[in-house]
Short mmCIF file of C-alpha atoms and ligand atoms in Angstrom, two decimals:
data_model
loop_
_atom_site.label_atom_id
_atom_site.label_comp_id
_atom_site.label_asym_id
_atom_site.label_seq_id
_atom_site.Cartn_x
_atom_site.Cartn_y
_atom_site.Cartn_z
CA MET A 1 12.53 38.49 28.19
CA LEU A 2 14.45 35.29 27.83
CA ASN A 3 15.83 35.40 31.29
CA ASN A 4 16.47 31.76 32.07
CA GLN A 5 18.27 31.64 35.37
CA GLY A 6 18.20 27.88 35.52
CA ARG A 7 19.76 27.47 32.13
CA PRO A 8 23.45 27.21 31.50
CA THR A 9 24.62 30.32 29.67
CA HIS A 10 26.55 29.58 26.56
CA ALA A 11 29.25 31.95 25.40
CA GLY A 12 27.82 34.53 23.03
CA GLU A 13 24.25 33.58 23.80
CA ALA A 14 21.82 36.45 23.38
CA THR A 15 19.98 37.13 26.61
CA ALA A 16 17.81 40.04 25.50
CA GLU A 17 14.79 39.99 23.18
CA PRO A 18 16.15 39.38 19.68
CA HIS A 19 16.22 42.35 17.29
CA ARG A 20 13.17 42.80 15.13
CA THR A 21 13.96 42.07 11.52
CA PHE A 22 12.67 44.01 8.53
CA THR A 23 11.13 40.88 6.96
CA SER A 24 9.85 39.37 10.23
CA ASN A 25 11.94 36.33 9.25
CA ARG A 26 14.19 34.97 11.94
CA ALA A 27 17.22 33.65 10.12
CA LEU A 28 16.04 30.49 8.36
CA GLN A 29 12.66 30.67 10.06
CA MET A 30 10.70 32.34 7.25
CA GLU A 31 7.37 34.06 7.66
CA GLU A 32 4.85 32.70 5.19
CA ALA A 33 1.58 34.37 4.30
CA LEU A 34 -1.44 32.55 2.88
CA ILE A 35 -1.17 31.78 -0.80
CA PHE A 36 -4.15 34.05 -1.45
CA GLU A 37 -2.31 36.91 0.20
CA ILE A 38 0.86 36.55 -1.84
CA GLY A 39 -0.78 35.59 -5.13
CA ARG A 40 -2.10 38.04 -7.73
CA PRO A 41 -5.15 36.98 -9.72
CA ASP A 42 -3.69 38.31 -12.96
CA VAL A 43 -0.45 36.35 -12.76
CA THR A 44 0.04 32.93 -14.25
CA GLY A 45 3.02 30.63 -14.30
CA VAL A 46 2.21 29.38 -17.79
CA ASP A 47 1.95 31.20 -21.07
CA ILE A 48 -1.11 30.14 -23.00
CA ASP A 49 -2.52 32.01 -25.96
CA GLU A 50 -6.00 33.47 -25.61
CA PRO A 51 -8.35 31.00 -27.25
CA ALA A 52 -9.64 31.98 -30.65
CA ALA A 53 -13.29 33.03 -30.80
CA PHE A 54 -15.51 30.09 -29.91
CA SER A 55 -19.06 29.56 -28.84
CA PRO A 56 -19.42 27.80 -25.48
CA ARG A 57 -21.56 24.68 -25.30
CA LEU A 58 -22.29 24.90 -21.57
CA GLY A 59 -25.85 26.08 -21.94
CA GLY A 60 -25.29 29.35 -20.12
CA LEU A 61 -23.51 27.71 -17.15
CA GLU A 62 -20.13 29.20 -17.95
CA ARG A 63 -18.41 31.18 -15.19
CA ALA A 64 -19.45 34.83 -15.18
CA ALA A 65 -16.71 36.23 -12.92
CA ALA A 66 -13.02 35.52 -12.61
CA ILE A 67 -12.24 32.27 -10.75
CA GLY A 68 -10.13 34.13 -8.16
CA LEU A 69 -7.28 31.63 -7.89
CA PRO A 70 -4.03 33.16 -6.67
CA GLY A 71 -1.46 33.54 -9.41
CA LEU A 72 2.22 32.94 -8.67
CA SER A 73 5.34 32.35 -10.65
CA GLU A 74 6.69 28.82 -10.48
CA PRO A 75 9.49 29.69 -8.01
CA GLU A 76 6.99 31.53 -5.81
CA ALA A 77 4.63 28.56 -5.76
CA MET A 78 7.52 26.21 -5.07
CA ARG A 79 8.88 28.33 -2.20
CA HIS A 80 5.48 28.73 -0.64
CA TYR A 81 4.91 25.01 -0.29
CA VAL A 82 8.50 24.16 0.60
CA ARG A 83 8.46 26.75 3.41
CA LEU A 84 5.16 25.44 4.70
CA SER A 85 6.53 21.89 4.65
CA GLN A 86 9.52 23.07 6.69
CA LYS A 87 7.23 24.25 9.46
CA ASN A 88 6.23 20.66 10.20
CA TYR A 89 7.73 18.94 13.20
CA SER A 90 8.24 15.35 12.18
CA ILE A 91 9.68 12.11 13.47
CA ASP A 92 12.37 12.53 10.80
CA GLY A 93 13.24 15.92 12.31
CA GLY A 94 13.35 15.14 16.00
CA LEU A 95 12.26 13.04 18.96
CA TYR A 96 8.48 12.89 19.24
CA PRO A 97 7.55 12.10 22.84
CA LEU A 98 3.77 11.96 22.40
CA GLY A 99 2.19 9.27 24.55
CA SER A 100 -0.75 7.19 23.30
CA CYS A 101 0.50 7.82 19.78
CA THR A 102 3.71 5.83 19.18
CA MET A 103 5.55 8.00 16.70
CA LYS A 104 8.51 5.86 15.78
CA HIS A 105 11.09 5.89 13.05
CA ASN A 106 9.82 4.54 9.71
CA PRO A 107 12.71 2.41 8.43
CA ARG A 108 13.73 3.38 4.90
CA LEU A 109 13.89 -0.26 3.87
CA ASN A 110 10.10 -0.46 4.34
CA GLU A 111 9.66 2.67 2.25
CA ARG A 112 11.76 1.12 -0.52
CA MET A 113 9.64 -2.03 -0.50
CA ALA A 114 6.38 -0.07 -0.63
CA ARG A 115 7.62 1.77 -3.70
CA LEU A 116 8.38 -1.39 -5.71
CA PRO A 117 6.27 -0.99 -8.86
CA GLY A 118 4.61 -4.39 -8.36
CA PHE A 119 3.13 -3.11 -5.10
CA ALA A 120 2.91 0.63 -5.67
CA ASP A 121 1.26 0.45 -9.09
CA VAL A 122 -1.37 -2.26 -8.58
CA HIS A 123 -4.95 -1.16 -9.11
CA PRO A 124 -7.72 -2.46 -6.86
CA LEU A 125 -9.86 -3.39 -9.87
CA GLN A 126 -7.15 -5.45 -11.60
CA PRO A 127 -8.09 -9.07 -12.34
CA GLN A 128 -7.08 -11.24 -9.38
CA SER A 129 -4.89 -13.43 -11.58
CA THR A 130 -2.62 -10.40 -12.16
CA VAL A 131 -2.15 -9.48 -8.47
CA GLN A 132 -1.39 -12.87 -6.95
CA GLY A 133 1.79 -11.54 -5.33
CA ALA A 134 -0.06 -8.68 -3.65
CA LEU A 135 -2.75 -11.04 -2.35
CA ASP A 136 -0.04 -13.38 -1.10
CA LEU A 137 1.56 -10.48 0.78
CA ILE A 138 -1.75 -9.56 2.45
CA ASP A 139 -2.21 -13.21 3.38
CA GLU A 140 1.31 -13.52 4.79
CA LEU A 141 0.95 -10.36 6.90
CA ALA A 142 -2.41 -11.71 8.12
CA ARG A 143 -0.67 -14.91 9.25
CA TRP A 144 1.95 -12.89 11.16
CA LEU A 145 -0.75 -10.87 12.92
CA VAL A 146 -2.77 -13.96 13.83
CA GLU A 147 0.36 -15.69 15.13
CA ILE A 148 1.58 -12.69 17.14
CA THR A 149 -1.80 -12.21 18.80
CA GLY A 150 -2.84 -15.86 19.18
CA MET A 151 -6.20 -15.18 17.57
CA GLU A 152 -8.30 -17.07 15.02
CA SER A 153 -8.49 -14.66 12.07
CA VAL A 154 -7.97 -11.06 11.03
CA ALA A 155 -9.92 -8.47 9.06
CA MET A 156 -7.29 -6.55 7.11
CA SER A 157 -9.29 -3.74 5.52
CA PRO A 158 -9.91 -1.18 8.34
CA LYS A 159 -7.88 1.97 7.75
CA ALA A 160 -7.05 3.20 11.25
CA GLY A 161 -7.32 2.24 14.89
CA ALA A 162 -10.68 3.96 15.29
CA HIS A 163 -11.92 2.34 12.07
CA GLY A 164 -10.75 -1.01 13.45
CA GLU A 165 -12.69 -0.39 16.66
CA ALA A 166 -15.81 0.18 14.55
CA CYS A 167 -15.08 -3.06 12.67
CA GLY A 168 -14.65 -5.09 15.88
CA ILE A 169 -17.75 -3.67 17.55
CA MET A 170 -19.78 -4.26 14.36
CA ALA A 171 -18.60 -7.88 14.33
CA ILE A 172 -19.73 -8.14 17.96
CA ARG A 173 -23.08 -6.60 17.06
CA ALA A 174 -23.47 -9.10 14.19
CA ALA A 175 -22.72 -12.01 16.55
CA ILE A 176 -25.26 -10.71 19.06
CA GLU A 177 -27.87 -10.31 16.32
CA ALA A 178 -27.16 -13.85 15.13
CA SER A 179 -27.83 -15.19 18.63
CA GLY A 180 -31.13 -13.28 18.82
CA GLU A 181 -30.04 -11.00 21.68
CA ALA A 182 -29.90 -7.71 19.80
CA ALA A 183 -32.83 -6.24 21.73
CA THR A 184 -31.37 -6.97 25.16
CA ARG A 185 -27.58 -6.61 24.88
CA ARG A 186 -27.41 -2.82 24.51
CA ILE A 187 -24.55 -1.75 26.76
CA VAL A 188 -20.81 -1.44 26.16
CA LEU A 189 -18.60 -0.94 29.21
CA VAL A 190 -15.70 1.50 28.77
CA PRO A 191 -13.16 2.40 31.48
CA GLU A 192 -12.82 6.09 32.28
CA SER A 193 -9.14 6.01 31.29
CA ALA A 194 -10.01 4.89 27.75
CA HIS A 195 -9.00 6.70 24.59
CA GLY A 196 -11.91 8.87 23.42
CA THR A 197 -12.39 6.75 20.32
CA ASN A 198 -13.65 3.83 22.46
CA PRO A 199 -16.89 5.39 23.76
CA ALA A 200 -17.33 7.20 20.43
CA THR A 201 -17.13 3.87 18.56
CA ALA A 202 -19.61 2.12 20.84
CA ALA A 203 -22.06 5.02 20.51
CA LEU A 204 -21.61 5.21 16.73
CA VAL A 205 -22.43 1.52 16.34
CA GLY A 206 -25.60 2.11 18.39
CA PHE A 207 -24.68 0.90 21.87
CA GLU A 208 -25.16 2.68 25.16
CA VAL A 209 -21.87 3.48 26.91
CA ARG A 210 -21.42 2.80 30.61
CA THR A 211 -18.25 3.92 32.39
CA VAL A 212 -16.07 1.62 34.47
CA PRO A 213 -14.18 3.53 37.19
CA ALA A 214 -10.42 3.11 37.40
CA GLY A 215 -8.82 2.12 40.68
CA PRO A 216 -6.49 4.45 42.61
CA ASP A 217 -3.60 2.51 41.05
CA GLY A 218 -4.72 3.54 37.53
CA LYS A 219 -5.96 0.06 36.64
CA VAL A 220 -9.37 -1.48 35.97
CA HIS A 221 -10.27 -4.03 38.65
CA ALA A 222 -12.45 -7.11 38.26
CA ASP A 223 -14.37 -5.92 41.32
CA ALA A 224 -15.34 -2.74 39.46
CA VAL A 225 -16.47 -4.67 36.37
CA ARG A 226 -18.41 -7.45 38.13
CA PRO A 227 -21.38 -5.35 39.38
CA LEU A 228 -21.84 -3.78 35.92
CA LEU A 229 -22.18 -7.10 34.09
CA GLY A 230 -25.54 -8.63 33.23
CA PRO A 231 -27.70 -9.91 30.35
CA ASP A 232 -27.88 -6.33 28.99
CA VAL A 233 -24.12 -6.02 28.42
CA ALA A 234 -22.83 -6.61 24.88
CA ALA A 235 -19.13 -6.02 25.41
CA ILE A 236 -16.35 -4.38 27.37
CA MET A 237 -13.69 -2.28 25.63
CA LEU A 238 -10.44 -2.44 27.56
CA THR A 239 -7.03 -1.10 26.55
CA ASN A 240 -4.00 -3.16 27.53
CA PRO A 241 -1.47 -1.86 28.34
CA ASN A 242 -3.79 0.96 29.30
CA THR A 243 -3.46 4.68 28.57
CA CYS A 244 -1.70 5.24 31.90
CA GLY A 245 1.09 3.01 30.56
CA LEU A 246 0.19 0.21 32.96
CA PHE A 247 -0.47 -3.46 32.28
CA GLU A 248 -4.02 -4.41 33.23
CA SER A 249 -3.02 -7.29 35.47
CA GLU A 250 -6.59 -8.47 36.13
CA ILE A 251 -7.32 -8.86 32.43
CA VAL A 252 -7.69 -12.66 32.53
CA GLU A 253 -10.20 -12.49 35.38
CA ILE A 254 -12.08 -9.64 33.68
CA ALA A 255 -12.25 -11.67 30.44
CA ARG A 256 -13.60 -14.65 32.39
CA LEU A 257 -16.33 -12.55 34.03
CA VAL A 258 -17.28 -10.91 30.71
CA HIS A 259 -17.59 -14.29 28.98
CA GLU A 260 -19.53 -15.75 31.90
CA ALA A 261 -22.05 -12.93 31.41
CA GLY A 262 -22.36 -13.83 27.70
CA ALA A 263 -20.63 -10.65 26.56
CA TYR A 264 -17.62 -10.04 24.32
CA PHE A 265 -14.19 -8.69 25.17
CA TYR A 266 -12.93 -5.95 22.83
CA CYS A 267 -9.32 -5.03 23.53
CA ASP A 268 -8.00 -1.72 22.23
CA GLY A 269 -4.68 -2.96 20.86
CA ALA A 270 -3.13 0.42 20.14
CA ASN A 271 -0.42 -0.40 22.67
CA LEU A 272 0.47 -3.84 21.33
CA ASN A 273 3.98 -2.47 20.77
CA ALA A 274 4.58 -2.91 24.51
CA ILE A 275 3.67 -6.60 24.70
CA MET A 276 4.32 -8.01 21.23
CA GLY A 277 6.23 -11.26 21.58
CA LYS A 278 5.67 -11.25 25.36
CA ALA A 279 1.92 -11.89 25.78
CA ARG A 280 -0.71 -12.95 23.25
CA PRO A 281 -4.12 -11.26 23.50
CA GLY A 282 -5.76 -14.53 22.45
CA ASP A 283 -4.35 -16.19 25.57
CA LEU A 284 -5.73 -13.35 27.70
CA GLY A 285 -9.32 -13.99 26.57
CA VAL A 286 -9.69 -11.23 23.97
CA ASP A 287 -12.43 -11.61 21.31
CA ALA A 288 -11.54 -8.69 19.05
CA MET A 289 -8.64 -6.25 18.90
CA HIS A 290 -7.38 -3.72 16.41
CA ILE A 291 -3.69 -3.37 15.67
CA ASN A 292 -2.53 0.10 14.64
CA LEU A 293 0.13 -0.78 12.08
CA HIS A 294 1.33 2.85 12.46
CA LYS A 295 2.01 2.32 16.16
CA THR A 296 3.36 -1.20 16.38
CA PHE A 297 4.69 -1.94 12.89
CA SER A 298 6.35 1.43 12.23
CA THR A 299 4.25 2.48 9.26
CA PRO A 300 3.99 6.27 8.92
CA HIS A 301 1.24 8.22 10.68
CA GLY A 302 1.27 10.57 7.72
CA GLY A 303 -0.90 13.40 8.97
CA GLY A 304 -3.87 11.20 9.78
CA GLY A 305 -3.58 8.73 6.95
CA PRO A 306 -3.39 6.57 5.02
CA GLY A 307 -3.32 4.20 7.94
CA ALA A 308 -4.20 0.58 8.56
CA GLY A 309 -5.87 -0.95 11.60
CA PRO A 310 -6.38 -4.69 11.02
CA VAL A 311 -8.69 -6.38 13.54
CA VAL A 312 -7.88 -9.79 14.94
CA LEU A 313 -10.86 -11.91 15.94
CA SER A 314 -11.45 -14.92 18.20
CA LYS A 315 -13.20 -18.15 17.14
CA ARG A 316 -16.53 -16.75 18.38
CA LEU A 317 -16.31 -13.77 16.04
CA ALA A 318 -14.25 -14.98 13.06
CA ALA A 319 -17.27 -15.85 10.91
CA PHE A 320 -18.63 -12.30 11.19
CA ALA A 321 -15.49 -10.62 9.81
CA PRO A 322 -16.20 -8.20 6.97
CA VAL A 323 -15.36 -8.88 3.33
CA PRO A 324 -13.04 -8.77 1.53
CA PHE A 325 -10.67 -11.46 2.75
CA VAL A 326 -8.06 -13.60 1.07
CA THR A 327 -8.52 -17.38 0.84
CA ARG A 328 -6.49 -20.04 -0.90
CA ASP A 329 -7.54 -22.27 -3.76
CA GLY A 330 -4.61 -24.68 -3.92
CA ASP A 331 -1.62 -22.50 -4.74
CA ALA A 332 -3.73 -19.59 -5.94
CA ARG A 333 -5.00 -16.75 -3.76
CA ARG A 334 -8.58 -15.60 -4.06
CA LEU A 335 -10.20 -12.47 -2.69
CA VAL A 336 -13.70 -13.13 -1.35
CA GLU A 337 -15.56 -9.91 -2.03
CA ASP A 338 -19.19 -10.93 -1.83
CA ALA A 339 -20.78 -11.19 1.62
CA ASP A 340 -23.72 -13.22 0.29
CA GLY A 341 -23.70 -16.77 1.55
CA THR A 342 -21.33 -15.84 4.41
CA GLN A 343 -22.01 -14.42 7.89
CA ALA A 344 -19.82 -11.37 7.15
CA PHE A 345 -21.44 -8.23 8.52
CA GLY A 346 -20.66 -6.31 5.33
CA ARG A 347 -17.59 -4.35 4.37
CA MET A 348 -15.59 -1.50 5.92
CA THR A 349 -13.95 -0.11 2.82
CA THR A 350 -14.57 0.19 -0.90
CA PHE A 351 -11.54 -1.91 -1.72
CA HIS A 352 -9.11 -4.10 0.19
CA GLY A 353 -7.31 -1.86 2.69
CA GLN A 354 -4.04 0.08 2.54
CA MET A 355 -1.67 -1.94 0.38
CA GLY A 356 1.28 0.41 0.97
CA MET A 357 0.94 -0.03 4.72
CA PHE A 358 0.69 -3.81 4.43
CA VAL A 359 3.97 -3.87 2.49
CA ARG A 360 5.71 -1.68 5.09
CA ALA A 361 4.37 -3.72 8.01
CA LEU A 362 5.41 -7.05 6.53
CA SER A 363 8.81 -5.58 5.69
CA PHE A 364 9.14 -4.50 9.35
CA ALA A 365 8.12 -7.96 10.58
CA LEU A 366 10.40 -9.87 8.20
CA SER A 367 13.41 -7.63 8.83
CA HIS A 368 13.05 -8.02 12.61
CA GLY A 369 11.93 -11.63 12.82
CA GLY A 370 9.99 -12.93 15.80
CA ASP A 371 12.86 -12.33 18.23
CA GLY A 372 13.41 -8.82 16.86
CA LEU A 373 9.76 -7.91 17.34
CA ARG A 374 9.97 -9.09 20.94
CA GLN A 375 13.10 -7.01 21.44
CA ALA A 376 11.35 -3.95 19.98
CA SER A 377 8.69 -4.30 22.72
CA GLU A 378 11.34 -4.81 25.39
CA ASP A 379 13.35 -1.79 24.23
CA ALA A 380 10.22 0.40 24.07
CA VAL A 381 9.44 -0.51 27.68
CA LEU A 382 13.07 -0.04 28.71
CA SER A 383 13.19 3.44 27.12
CA ALA A 384 10.03 4.55 28.94
CA ASN A 385 11.36 3.26 32.24
CA TYR A 386 14.70 4.98 31.65
CA VAL A 387 12.87 8.30 31.22
CA ARG A 388 10.78 7.54 34.33
CA ALA A 389 13.87 6.72 36.40
CA CYS A 390 15.74 9.81 35.22
CA LEU A 391 12.91 12.30 35.83
CA GLY A 392 11.02 10.73 38.73
CA ASP A 393 13.03 12.69 41.34
CA LEU A 394 11.89 16.05 39.88
CA MET A 395 8.49 15.37 38.31
CA SER A 396 5.65 13.58 40.11
CA LEU A 397 4.50 10.08 39.20
CA PRO A 398 0.79 9.60 40.04
CA PHE A 399 1.03 5.84 40.42
CA GLY A 400 4.13 5.72 42.52
CA ASP A 401 7.56 4.58 41.68
CA ARG A 402 6.49 1.39 39.90
CA PRO A 403 7.75 0.32 36.49
CA CYS A 404 5.60 1.34 33.53
CA MET A 405 5.12 -0.26 30.14
CA HIS A 406 5.83 1.62 26.89
CA GLU A 407 4.89 5.08 28.17
CA VAL A 408 5.41 6.96 31.41
CA LEU A 409 2.77 9.16 32.98
CA PHE A 410 3.57 12.22 35.10
CA ASP A 411 1.00 14.52 36.70
CA ASP A 412 1.15 18.17 37.77
CA ALA A 413 1.41 17.66 41.55
CA TRP A 414 5.05 18.80 41.34
CA LEU A 415 3.95 22.06 39.67
CA LYS A 416 1.63 23.00 42.54
CA ASP A 417 2.14 26.62 43.70
CA THR A 418 4.88 27.25 41.12
CA GLY A 419 2.67 29.32 38.79
CA VAL A 420 3.66 26.97 35.97
CA SER A 421 1.03 24.69 34.45
CA THR A 422 1.33 21.52 32.41
CA LEU A 423 0.54 23.63 29.34
CA ASP A 424 3.29 26.18 30.16
CA PHE A 425 5.79 23.37 30.62
CA ALA A 426 4.82 21.82 27.28
CA LYS A 427 5.11 25.19 25.50
CA ALA A 428 8.61 25.72 26.91
CA MET A 429 9.63 22.38 25.35
CA ILE A 430 8.86 23.89 21.94
CA ASP A 431 11.51 26.56 22.53
CA GLU A 432 13.98 23.75 23.16
CA GLY A 433 13.13 22.17 19.80
CA TYR A 434 10.98 19.33 21.10
CA HIS A 435 7.43 18.49 20.23
CA PRO A 436 5.63 18.40 23.60
CA MET A 437 4.51 15.13 25.12
CA THR A 438 0.79 14.33 25.26
CA VAL A 439 -0.75 16.66 27.87
CA TYR A 440 -4.00 16.53 29.86
CA PHE A 441 -4.60 12.92 28.76
CA PRO A 442 -5.50 10.47 30.21
CA LEU A 443 -8.18 12.34 32.10
CA VAL A 444 -7.89 10.16 35.22
CA VAL A 445 -4.77 12.08 36.21
CA HIS A 446 -4.61 15.82 36.95
CA GLY A 447 -2.49 17.82 34.50
CA ALA A 448 -1.22 14.64 32.83
CA MET A 449 2.06 14.52 30.90
CA LEU A 450 2.38 11.26 28.99
CA ILE A 451 5.73 10.42 27.41
CA GLU A 452 6.37 7.56 24.99
CA PRO A 453 9.95 7.51 23.71
CA THR A 454 9.59 4.22 21.72
CA GLU A 455 12.34 1.70 21.01
CA SER A 456 13.82 3.63 18.12
CA GLU A 457 15.52 6.45 20.08
CA SER A 458 19.21 5.98 20.88
CA LYS A 459 20.45 6.40 24.44
CA ALA A 460 22.22 9.61 23.41
CA SER A 461 18.98 11.02 22.04
CA LEU A 462 17.09 10.03 25.22
CA ASP A 463 19.83 11.53 27.39
CA LEU A 464 19.57 14.91 25.66
CA PHE A 465 15.78 14.83 25.97
CA ILE A 466 16.04 13.95 29.67
CA ALA A 467 18.68 16.65 30.29
CA THR A 468 16.40 19.21 28.61
CA LEU A 469 13.41 18.25 30.75
CA ARG A 470 15.57 18.30 33.88
CA ASP A 471 16.79 21.76 32.97
CA LEU A 472 13.22 22.95 32.50
CA ALA A 473 12.20 21.31 35.78
CA PHE A 474 15.04 23.11 37.61
CA SER A 475 13.80 26.39 36.13
CA VAL A 476 10.37 25.65 37.57
CA LYS A 477 11.88 24.89 40.98
CA ASN A 478 14.03 28.04 40.86
CA GLY A 479 10.97 30.20 40.26
CA ASP A 480 11.94 31.20 36.72
CA ARG A 481 8.36 31.68 35.60
CA ASP A 482 9.29 33.87 32.63
CA ARG A 483 10.73 30.91 30.83
CA PHE A 484 7.25 29.38 30.82
CA SER A 485 4.62 32.11 30.99
CA GLY A 486 5.25 33.44 27.49
CA ALA A 487 6.63 30.29 25.89
CA PRO A 488 7.12 29.50 23.11
CA TYR A 489 9.36 32.52 22.49
CA HIS A 490 11.16 31.14 19.44
CA ALA A 491 8.31 29.55 17.47
CA PRO A 492 6.85 31.30 14.41
CA ARG A 493 3.63 31.76 16.37
CA ARG A 494 3.36 32.11 20.13
CA ARG A 495 0.24 30.95 21.96
CA LEU A 496 -2.86 30.48 19.92
CA ASP A 497 -6.38 30.34 21.27
CA GLU A 498 -6.65 26.62 20.60
CA THR A 499 -10.13 26.27 22.06
CA ARG A 500 -11.50 29.01 19.83
CA ALA A 501 -9.66 27.59 16.84
CA ALA A 502 -11.20 24.16 17.47
CA ARG A 503 -14.71 25.48 18.15
CA ASN A 504 -14.78 28.10 15.45
CA PRO A 505 -12.41 27.01 12.72
CA VAL A 506 -12.07 29.53 9.92
CA LEU A 507 -11.34 27.29 6.98
CA ARG A 508 -12.15 29.66 4.18
CA TRP A 509 -10.13 32.66 3.15
CA THR A 510 -12.16 35.74 2.40
CA ALA A 511 -10.69 38.60 0.41
CA PRO A 512 -10.08 41.53 2.81
CA LYS A 513 -12.39 43.85 0.87
CA LEU A 514 -15.27 41.38 1.01
CA ALA A 515 -14.59 40.75 4.69
CA GLU A 516 -14.80 44.52 5.38
CA LYS A 517 -18.08 44.74 3.52
CA ALA A 518 -19.46 41.77 5.47
CA VAL A 519 -18.54 43.44 8.75
CA ALA A 520 -20.09 46.74 7.60
CA ALA A 521 -23.30 44.97 6.61
CA GLU A 522 -23.73 43.30 10.01
C1 PLP B 1 -4.14 5.83 18.78
C2 PLP B 1 -5.17 5.17 19.61
C3 PLP B 1 -6.45 4.90 19.10
C4 PLP B 1 -6.92 5.37 17.73
O1 PLP B 1 -6.15 4.92 16.67
P1 PLP B 1 -6.11 5.73 15.29
O2 PLP B 1 -5.30 4.87 14.39
O3 PLP B 1 -5.49 7.04 15.59
O4 PLP B 1 -7.53 5.87 14.82
C5 PLP B 1 -7.32 4.23 19.91
N1 PLP B 1 -6.98 3.85 21.16
C6 PLP B 1 -5.77 4.12 21.69
C7 PLP B 1 -5.43 3.67 23.08
C8 PLP B 1 -4.82 4.79 20.93
O5 PLP B 1 -3.63 5.06 21.46
#
């Protein structure tokens, strides 16, 4: 029952369970079966004559049974994929409050630039003399990134934040090998609030991970790092601003201690969008840091890729950067692709990185200018603090009523004894047409709800979002558990067993008859 006592009742609003429909569609919300379920193997959208008699030359390897592809008419195929595409929630469809993710508007100007034939149609194996403009663009973006971060150089090729982490930690490993300390410096320190990719990266590159506890204020303290440092430590990986949305105010002291111990300082720069134009990582003592162009420079996340995560490097690490990189010979640009004769640790990618993302990122930088980039950071922080100030009286803030950076973290203390969990609350947001915020991350907070509105939401859009969350929060306080326990009520699917889906993904469709036989045979 959709019995929402805390919700204003609009005239004509249905209060009872909606009528079942014959089709299972709900108005424009269409049910869509798998393509194998709607397709017929004997149907084809094209009309090709049977081939005349021929003798195959495949040496007996030709297919013996039908291929089993689903057959659909062209309109059926078209509708299937269009309907599926309409089930996506996207930043172009609505506000996306995920924290630790930075889903912001992708300006259409950047998209236009990326589609210019001179950028969109270049091939990575073209002679360098024919792609001088593209190389110049990579070089110019590199100069922006080095300037913004106050670092020595940048490796442009990594294709995501996590890939950038691997690049930075591999550069650190190369530097440690070069100084003959590979056998002793085996440990990478990672705070417990870190994004999961940090310990995964360190382990993947072959280091042992040791956890740094966070303080009760959600920050990493120099006093917690000091006793862990020694000649066996290779690096620390610290995120700033951290995943609780707080600025690590002891970062300079931590960098000093890490360097004093002969180790390197890797900064997870996924949250650069909160400090760009305000603080330069190079000035804070950082040796390596990835920049998620899809978080700070508004390039699309695009369902996991293609992304770009350039890594800026300090003087100590610059020589170990992977190939390829762009250099200048007079007026000409040259791509150095061969690691021989350099200290480069190797390469991260087959080619040169994500050209389309570089174009979008430079377009973003040029259209904003230095002052505009600073304002983007300021507005992102202002938006998060506006949400914090407008919800802090109803929802609990684990680190007190202090300003946050680009994202605001709530916990579930305010839900205690209400029968509503963080998950229930998030699911009820879906009914209201919002993608939920990040939940249960970071792990240092119980029942975390992490909201990052970004700089690109208008005040009107934030106000509606805030009003919706306040309305939901009042429902919690009024004991309207129904609104949450079965939510989402309006989505095409209700609650899925997400754990089972993740642990036992069924990625292959099996024809029902075969599936029955398989069950019978067991
Ligand atoms: C997003 C994020 C990453 C990973 O970046 P991807 O581009 O998704 O690989 C790493 N650390 C933090 C703090 C992040 O927010």
